[in-house]
Every structure is written in structure tokens, then in C-alpha cells.
XYZ file of C-alpha atoms in Angstrom:
441
model
C 272.323 -41.388 -112.154
C 273.478 -41.043 -108.121
C 276.248 -38.970 -109.667
C 274.296 -36.269 -111.748
C 271.892 -33.164 -110.369
C 268.534 -34.995 -108.894
C 265.520 -33.837 -110.100
C 262.834 -35.403 -108.213
C 259.237 -34.515 -109.489
C 255.911 -35.565 -107.610
C 253.008 -36.039 -109.355
C 252.300 -38.100 -112.803
C 249.548 -35.572 -114.163
C 249.780 -33.030 -116.896
C 252.534 -30.747 -115.485
C 255.144 -33.330 -113.404
C 255.207 -35.658 -116.867
C 255.364 -32.262 -118.905
C 258.637 -31.629 -117.091
C 259.960 -35.191 -116.818
C 259.641 -35.797 -120.688
C 261.458 -32.246 -121.208
C 264.193 -33.207 -119.259
C 265.212 -36.162 -121.274
C 268.050 -34.566 -122.977
C 269.424 -32.978 -120.241
C 272.280 -34.481 -117.910
C 270.455 -34.725 -115.003
C 268.597 -38.037 -112.866
C 264.863 -37.513 -113.074
C 262.562 -39.322 -110.035
C 258.801 -39.618 -111.017
C 257.028 -40.141 -108.072
C 253.105 -41.003 -108.050
C 250.462 -42.920 -105.747
C 249.183 -44.042 -109.410
C 251.120 -45.994 -111.802
C 249.065 -44.289 -114.836
C 248.527 -40.964 -116.416
C 244.995 -40.045 -116.672
C 243.553 -37.870 -119.092
C 241.005 -35.820 -116.589
C 239.444 -33.685 -119.432
C 237.640 -36.985 -120.494
C 236.588 -38.410 -117.046
C 233.222 -37.410 -117.600
C 233.055 -39.959 -120.369
C 234.033 -42.402 -118.531
C 231.340 -41.804 -115.884
C 228.754 -41.902 -118.419
C 229.763 -45.030 -120.122
C 231.062 -43.450 -123.300
C 234.626 -44.505 -122.909
C 236.234 -47.130 -120.760
C 238.910 -46.189 -117.873
C 241.594 -47.838 -120.041
C 241.033 -44.999 -123.057
C 242.079 -42.486 -121.035
C 245.099 -43.630 -118.819
C 248.410 -44.890 -119.700
C 250.678 -46.238 -117.829
C 253.757 -43.800 -116.516
C 256.434 -46.263 -117.126
C 254.916 -46.980 -121.037
C 255.124 -43.459 -121.567
C 258.751 -42.833 -120.208
C 259.983 -46.520 -120.878
C 262.751 -45.039 -123.704
C 263.778 -41.803 -121.233
C 267.087 -43.356 -119.822
C 267.686 -40.632 -117.233
C 264.415 -40.865 -115.543
C 263.255 -43.658 -113.040
C 259.388 -43.793 -111.660
C 258.753 -44.956 -108.532
C 255.285 -45.688 -107.334
C 254.313 -44.460 -103.681
C 253.060 -41.901 -101.331
C 254.966 -38.860 -100.107
C 254.464 -38.023 -96.711
C 256.756 -35.184 -95.820
C 259.408 -33.258 -96.659
C 263.185 -32.256 -94.758
C 263.895 -28.987 -96.659
C 267.303 -28.483 -95.029
C 268.555 -31.662 -95.875
C 266.834 -31.701 -99.443
C 264.664 -34.889 -98.972
C 261.389 -35.997 -99.739
C 260.033 -38.600 -97.404
C 257.716 -41.436 -98.371
C 256.058 -44.151 -96.638
C 259.007 -46.731 -97.081
C 261.969 -44.580 -97.901
C 263.438 -41.349 -98.219
C 264.866 -39.484 -101.445
C 267.850 -36.991 -101.805
C 266.967 -33.959 -104.351
C 269.067 -31.111 -105.764
C 265.545 -29.753 -107.487
C 262.026 -30.662 -106.484
C 259.511 -30.236 -108.320
C 255.726 -30.530 -107.274
C 253.162 -30.848 -109.450
C 250.646 -33.059 -106.859
C 247.301 -31.592 -108.254
C 243.973 -31.050 -106.643
C 240.911 -32.969 -105.395
C 237.375 -31.804 -104.581
C 236.498 -29.516 -102.546
C 233.085 -29.650 -100.492
C 233.642 -25.901 -98.723
C 233.442 -27.561 -94.977
C 230.953 -29.957 -96.168
C 233.084 -32.954 -96.685
C 229.876 -35.388 -95.380
C 228.651 -34.532 -98.515
C 231.118 -36.438 -100.505
C 229.560 -39.876 -99.567
C 226.352 -39.482 -101.000
C 227.693 -36.559 -103.563
C 230.507 -38.605 -105.251
C 233.006 -35.826 -107.229
C 234.969 -36.477 -110.591
C 238.587 -36.710 -110.242
C 239.602 -40.275 -110.425
C 239.135 -43.148 -112.126
C 237.271 -44.900 -109.215
C 235.192 -41.568 -108.961
C 234.073 -42.098 -113.018
C 233.458 -45.663 -112.216
C 231.025 -44.793 -109.064
C 229.227 -42.335 -110.828
C 228.586 -44.709 -113.737
C 227.560 -47.033 -111.564
C 224.931 -44.975 -109.577
C 223.524 -43.598 -112.833
C 223.042 -47.184 -114.484
C 221.940 -48.764 -111.384
C 218.903 -45.576 -110.541
C 218.089 -46.809 -114.367
C 217.645 -50.224 -113.383
C 216.184 -49.678 -109.662
C 213.237 -47.621 -111.496
C 212.498 -50.460 -114.107
C 212.305 -52.653 -111.202
C 209.884 -50.149 -109.175
C 206.484 -50.216 -109.194
C 205.575 -47.043 -106.769
C 205.410 -44.045 -109.331
C 206.809 -41.398 -106.300
C 209.808 -43.727 -105.876
C 210.599 -44.078 -109.680
C 210.214 -40.660 -109.838
C 212.997 -40.302 -107.343
C 215.303 -43.013 -108.932
C 215.276 -40.909 -112.463
C 215.861 -37.906 -110.771
C 219.414 -36.368 -111.755
C 221.485 -33.710 -110.038
C 224.717 -32.417 -110.967
C 226.456 -29.733 -108.933
C 228.521 -26.805 -110.597
C 227.533 -25.004 -113.803
C 231.429 -24.813 -114.630
C 232.913 -27.319 -117.949
C 232.804 -30.723 -116.172
C 229.413 -29.885 -114.702
C 228.243 -29.456 -118.139
C 229.527 -32.015 -120.048
C 228.039 -34.475 -117.106
C 224.897 -32.630 -117.902
C 224.731 -32.887 -121.354
C 225.897 -36.653 -121.317
C 222.806 -37.469 -118.867
C 220.698 -35.932 -121.583
C 221.848 -38.041 -124.188
C 221.461 -41.056 -122.395
C 218.056 -40.892 -121.242
C 216.815 -39.304 -124.479
C 218.692 -41.627 -127.316
C 221.235 -44.141 -125.420
C 218.673 -45.741 -123.394
C 215.631 -44.799 -124.918
C 214.959 -48.341 -126.378
C 216.575 -50.706 -123.361
C 213.567 -50.572 -120.639
C 210.033 -51.870 -120.976
C 208.699 -50.444 -118.019
C 210.073 -47.137 -117.979
C 210.405 -44.516 -120.420
C 214.154 -43.111 -119.597
C 212.785 -39.845 -121.555
C 211.137 -39.428 -118.379
C 214.564 -38.484 -116.376
C 214.793 -35.013 -114.616
C 218.325 -33.838 -115.024
C 219.100 -30.573 -112.853
C 221.876 -28.347 -113.083
C 222.931 -26.163 -109.925
C 224.721 -23.196 -110.075
C 225.568 -20.683 -107.327
C 226.308 -18.171 -109.640
C 224.354 -15.890 -112.174
C 225.718 -18.016 -115.125
C 226.859 -21.533 -116.438
C 230.599 -21.755 -118.008
C 230.891 -17.749 -116.288
C 234.053 -17.661 -117.542
C 233.250 -17.559 -120.777
C 232.114 -14.248 -122.831
C 228.228 -13.753 -122.033
C 227.686 -14.436 -125.852
C 228.872 -18.053 -124.961
C 227.553 -18.639 -121.823
C 223.893 -17.851 -123.262
C 224.551 -19.930 -126.011
C 225.407 -22.975 -123.898
C 222.731 -22.450 -121.698
C 220.124 -22.111 -124.637
C 221.766 -25.780 -125.855
C 221.289 -27.371 -122.404
C 217.755 -26.600 -122.051
C 217.086 -27.646 -125.139
C 218.487 -30.869 -124.191
C 216.422 -31.160 -121.746
C 218.287 -30.194 -118.579
C 216.834 -28.008 -115.982
C 219.315 -25.043 -114.979
C 219.274 -23.875 -111.592
C 220.973 -20.329 -111.087
C 221.894 -18.109 -107.930
C 220.969 -21.552 -106.366
C 223.450 -22.762 -103.418
C 223.249 -26.576 -101.896
C 222.643 -26.557 -98.172
C 222.304 -30.360 -97.501
C 222.813 -33.543 -99.076
C 221.216 -36.798 -97.928
C 221.197 -40.163 -99.624
C 217.717 -39.842 -100.522
C 217.097 -35.713 -100.874
C 218.987 -32.642 -101.693
C 218.212 -29.191 -99.825
C 218.628 -25.984 -101.993
C 218.429 -22.365 -101.127
C 216.778 -20.521 -104.158
C 215.998 -17.321 -104.788
C 212.463 -17.918 -103.686
C 213.185 -20.254 -100.856
C 214.292 -23.781 -99.633
C 213.809 -26.398 -101.973
C 213.971 -30.197 -101.332
C 214.315 -32.550 -104.040
C 214.278 -36.137 -103.869
C 216.797 -37.608 -105.334
C 219.537 -40.731 -105.303
C 221.843 -39.515 -107.604
C 223.855 -36.197 -107.114
C 227.105 -35.461 -108.854
C 229.717 -32.972 -107.464
C 231.719 -30.438 -109.839
C 231.503 -27.636 -108.000
C 235.004 -27.083 -106.456
C 238.670 -28.180 -105.818
C 241.455 -27.523 -103.281
C 244.852 -28.340 -103.640
C 246.407 -31.858 -102.724
C 246.925 -31.947 -99.236
C 250.845 -31.749 -99.770
C 250.790 -28.068 -100.326
C 249.899 -27.652 -96.520
C 252.822 -30.119 -95.811
C 255.446 -28.294 -97.842
C 254.166 -24.729 -96.540
C 254.668 -25.754 -93.157
C 258.552 -27.317 -93.216
C 259.810 -24.089 -94.965
C 257.514 -22.159 -92.692
C 255.311 -19.807 -95.325
C 251.688 -19.591 -95.342
C 249.440 -20.994 -98.033
C 247.491 -18.751 -100.308
C 243.721 -18.648 -99.231
C 242.877 -20.862 -101.905
C 245.351 -23.581 -100.198
C 247.696 -23.065 -102.941
C 251.288 -22.661 -102.578
C 252.533 -18.996 -103.783
C 255.265 -18.783 -106.033
C 257.438 -16.164 -107.879
C 257.942 -15.735 -111.438
C 260.173 -18.073 -111.877
C 257.945 -20.698 -110.495
C 260.121 -21.032 -106.972
C 258.919 -20.677 -103.544
C 260.335 -17.605 -102.562
C 263.994 -18.105 -101.105
C 264.329 -21.438 -102.433
C 265.261 -21.775 -105.918
C 265.459 -25.620 -105.526
C 261.347 -25.771 -104.919
C 259.382 -25.369 -107.860
C 255.319 -25.527 -107.388
C 253.344 -25.711 -110.808
C 250.020 -27.029 -111.693
C 246.999 -26.646 -109.476
C 248.778 -26.828 -106.461
C 250.599 -23.475 -107.197
C 249.314 -19.960 -107.003
C 251.081 -18.408 -109.605
C 249.606 -14.832 -111.109
C 249.502 -13.345 -114.633
C 251.266 -10.061 -115.537
C 247.763 -8.543 -114.304
C 248.317 -10.034 -110.971
C 244.872 -12.459 -111.384
C 245.568 -16.172 -110.642
C 246.117 -18.317 -113.457
C 243.286 -20.894 -113.544
C 243.615 -24.641 -112.463
C 243.830 -26.340 -116.482
C 245.688 -28.595 -118.016
C 247.117 -26.203 -120.303
C 248.756 -24.105 -117.642
C 250.186 -26.867 -115.905
C 251.966 -28.146 -119.244
C 253.357 -24.861 -120.297
C 254.808 -24.506 -116.352
C 256.207 -28.379 -116.534
C 257.681 -27.206 -119.887
C 259.215 -23.766 -117.914
C 260.548 -25.818 -115.191
C 262.573 -27.957 -117.392
C 264.029 -25.191 -119.363
C 264.798 -23.182 -116.339
C 266.734 -26.606 -114.785
C 268.804 -27.086 -117.791
C 269.496 -23.424 -117.709
C 270.929 -23.005 -114.345
C 272.729 -26.134 -115.087
C 274.859 -24.092 -117.729
C 275.151 -21.050 -114.934
C 272.271 -18.724 -116.197
C 270.752 -18.240 -112.824
C 268.069 -15.488 -114.190
C 265.814 -17.318 -116.665
C 263.182 -15.413 -118.226
C 260.041 -15.208 -116.166
C 257.257 -17.497 -116.704
C 253.922 -16.301 -119.069
C 251.391 -18.364 -119.781
C 250.474 -18.397 -123.663
C 246.503 -18.598 -123.089
C 245.801 -20.317 -126.367
C 242.060 -20.675 -125.818
C 239.498 -22.456 -123.889
C 236.507 -24.959 -124.795
C 233.856 -26.845 -123.457
C 231.333 -29.384 -124.929
C 227.755 -29.298 -124.152
C 226.694 -32.637 -126.253
C 226.344 -34.019 -129.381
C 227.729 -31.792 -132.401
C 227.090 -28.794 -129.288
C 230.184 -26.904 -128.066
C 231.697 -23.610 -127.199
C 235.362 -22.410 -127.724
C 237.240 -19.225 -127.095
C 240.433 -18.698 -129.084
C 242.256 -15.456 -128.664
C 239.519 -12.637 -129.836
C 237.066 -15.329 -131.578
C 234.580 -17.042 -129.939
C 232.784 -19.874 -131.568
C 229.702 -22.187 -130.489
C 227.484 -25.267 -132.234
C 228.882 -27.475 -134.174
C 231.916 -26.246 -135.350
C 233.050 -25.836 -131.720
C 232.022 -29.196 -130.825
C 234.385 -30.475 -134.363
C 237.308 -28.536 -132.795
C 236.802 -30.029 -129.219
C 237.208 -33.436 -130.568
C 240.008 -32.646 -132.626
C 242.395 -30.790 -130.203
C 241.328 -33.438 -127.380
C 242.142 -36.312 -129.257
C 245.729 -34.845 -130.011
C 246.153 -34.135 -126.261
C 245.865 -37.637 -125.467
C 249.159 -39.038 -124.539
C 249.336 -42.710 -126.304
C 248.685 -42.803 -130.008
C 247.043 -46.544 -129.573
C 244.768 -44.448 -127.038
C 243.995 -41.733 -129.748
C 242.627 -44.417 -132.033
C 240.353 -46.367 -129.584
C 238.752 -43.165 -128.478
C 238.704 -42.337 -131.709
C 236.955 -45.320 -133.087
C 234.691 -44.974 -129.711
C 233.649 -41.197 -130.589
C 232.770 -42.361 -134.273
C 230.897 -45.265 -133.157
C 228.678 -43.068 -130.605
C 228.362 -40.544 -133.000
C 226.450 -42.714 -135.526
C 224.673 -45.217 -133.298
C 223.803 -42.825 -129.970
C 225.132 -46.144 -128.220
C 227.697 -46.118 -125.428
C 229.451 -49.307 -124.367
C 230.937 -49.057 -121.837
C 227.998 -48.626 -119.648
C 228.724 -51.279 -116.895
C 227.976 -51.625 -113.284
C 231.081 -52.825 -112.491
C 231.000 -52.851 -108.322
C 228.657 -52.125 -105.186
C 229.886 -48.834 -103.808
C 227.267 -46.872 -102.674
C 224.196 -47.786 -100.776
C 222.089 -47.250 -103.766
C 224.050 -50.202 -105.385
C 223.648 -52.588 -102.290
C 219.765 -51.473 -102.498
C 220.307 -52.481 -106.289
C 221.321 -55.865 -105.532
C 218.834 -56.309 -102.627
C 216.354 -55.771 -105.107
C 217.590 -57.615 -107.809
C 218.607 -60.856 -105.924
C 216.280 -60.880 -102.963
C 217.470 -64.510 -101.776
C 221.168 -63.468 -102.436
C 222.002 -64.020 -98.568
C 220.637 -67.191 -98.502
C 222.831 -68.532 -101.633
């Protein structure tokens, strides 16, 4: 492998994994680097966060996925720098040479300059985020069951989701199902149906990237589920026991212990590291600008794809940070590398084929836009189920998810609603309330 063309891929997400897999029959040596040892199917993270699925259902070890690909090695490590002149990737414990570098490091949450909010309003980007949110949700119900003060109980049963995009809507819808169905018979001193779920959106509509017909349909369904929608509302402060909102009618404070962040993303910090190394400026979004070949201009050996790349379509609009974009870009990069090895130095430019988008709202409710056609309700929900099921990488996980979904559909149960570790102040309070003598034992 050392004598072959060295392709180093950073990131085992949708784009990086697709690049590596598409190079399986190409005469190159591929090195895939990721800080984690698994590929995560992020679109279903919200189901882990709400107890519908377990982490293993949506995560697959990278070595398992690529075990039969002889021209690919996997390194679990953290990239800390680059040496573009020497064509080197710098890890914490070693330096790797490359002939072609593919940066597909993804994105993380953005708190728009208020990073301290993350302590009280966790994002939903990793398995750890999902299990932390799951713990906060179910801990709140447990604390409420043990609380005798009505006001305190009301605070504990108030859940706020920040961001009216697909993730926020999916979270809010799942919370409504939990409170109205899953937990309704599980407690003796509280009525889970009394839970207050608030979806906060700074813009004028939820799911604003969809046609107005679908956004209106989604809003109606969300409200039917019992979720309050706050439009034109901005978050101005988050503390451990309350949130401050700037609404059209003024400043409002809501007492709550459970806030979830689904409002913004920013590229992996490696975008700034690489941009600084080669002397270019990132786009105002923080992404690295790339040309029509997904290269950094003037650096044909450097590809940037996925959430970390600022790539424009033929109308000059930036492509969204969604899985289909990253997958198609990974496929294109692999094809381009192969073409260049054959001597074709001017491959066709990348063109994103938008095959549609969809978001689920709740049980038997979703919205979908496919080409010129729009769907909502039960049919859109079935489409969402089938497409997401088929996109899961490992066949075994598809079967597990199908079984879990079928079981949940008929029973309203969520079998993975576990509180696994005390990761927040709320969890610590939970332990103190239920085990007041624990410090003495």
C-alpha cells in the first residue's frame, strides 16, 4: 500500500465513508481517520434521545463496514494540523503522508456566540448528546413524580426545544408522544399528559425550507400533538432553571429544567486549521470555499466535502448540510480521483441532484418534497420510514430498527428509555432526591 497513490480521508460520516467505499476497486491506498470507531446515522439520533432506539441501532463500527476492503485502513485518531507543502496530515501521535486529501470532518452545534448555553441546552450531534438528553427528559418525569410542590412540578414538566428545523420538530413531536402515550400509565402521582412542550423558532415558520403548504400542514399537526409553537421568538438567555425569550410582545421568562438545542450548526474547527495553513479565508459561515470540482482553488490535491465545505449550486446558492449532499460529493470525489489517475485532469464539475427532502412530525405524520410533488400525512410518513430504513448502513441494524419501530407503533412503548449516567446538575439533583442517604453509604 505504501507504493500506491495515498488517499487520506478525514471523517467517517456520510461523505468520508462514501468516498472510501467508492475507492474499493481503485488502485490506491486509502486511510480513513476518525476520532470515533463507528459511523453514526445522525438522522435518527432524536430517536435515541427520546428512548425509541438504542445507540447501537444507529451506529456501526467502521472496521465492520470496511473489513472486506483490502485497500483501506482505518485509524482512530484526532487530526490536529496540516502541512500542505509536505502533503502531511498531523495527528496527535503521528504524521501521515498523502497524495490526495479528502476533508469530510462534518459540523458541530452553533450557539451563535453564546457557548455557555450548551451546559443547560445540550445539542443533538453525537451519541453522548443523545443519551444525555434522554437522561434529562426521563429524569424530569422522575423528579416530578417525587415533587409535592405544584409549581416545582410544573417546572419539571416543561420541555423547550430551540429550533424549528427538522431536528427540532422531530424532537418536539417525539416528546408529545412520550407524554401523551408512552408514559401515560407509568406514574402514580403525576399525569404525563400535563407536560408542556414548547417549540421556539426565530423565523416566521417551522420547517421553513419546505413549501408554505407543507410548513402550514406541519404546524397544524405539531399543534394537534399538544406542542406550543413560538414563532418570531429569540433566545436571549438560558440558565439551569429558566430560559429568557425575546418575543414580539416583549421579554418572557419560562421556568424549566429541560432545554434542547436544535437551532444551528458550525463546521468542524479543522476548517479554520486547514484554511490558515494554505492561506485562504473561510466563508462567513465558517466553511471552506471549494470550486466545481470540490477542490480548494489552486490545490487539486485537497478535496473538501460535506458540512465543512461551502459549495454552491448552479444558481449560486450554497448547498445544504444534509446527508444526501455529502454522499453525492463523496461519490464524485472517488470518481474524480480515479479519473485523474487515468490522466483525465478535467473531470465534469460536481452537480448535486436534489431527490427530495422529508421530515417526520410524529406518529403517522410527516412532510415530504420530491421534485415537484409534495406529500404530507400518513403517506409521507411511510416514505420517511422506508427511505431512512434503507439508508442505514448495516443490514443487521435495519432489521433491529424495523423491529423496534413495529413494536413501538403497536404498543406506543419506547424500550430504550434509560437513565444511564448523571451528566448534568438535574441528574445530580435526581440522585439526591431519590437517595438522600447515598453520601453516607
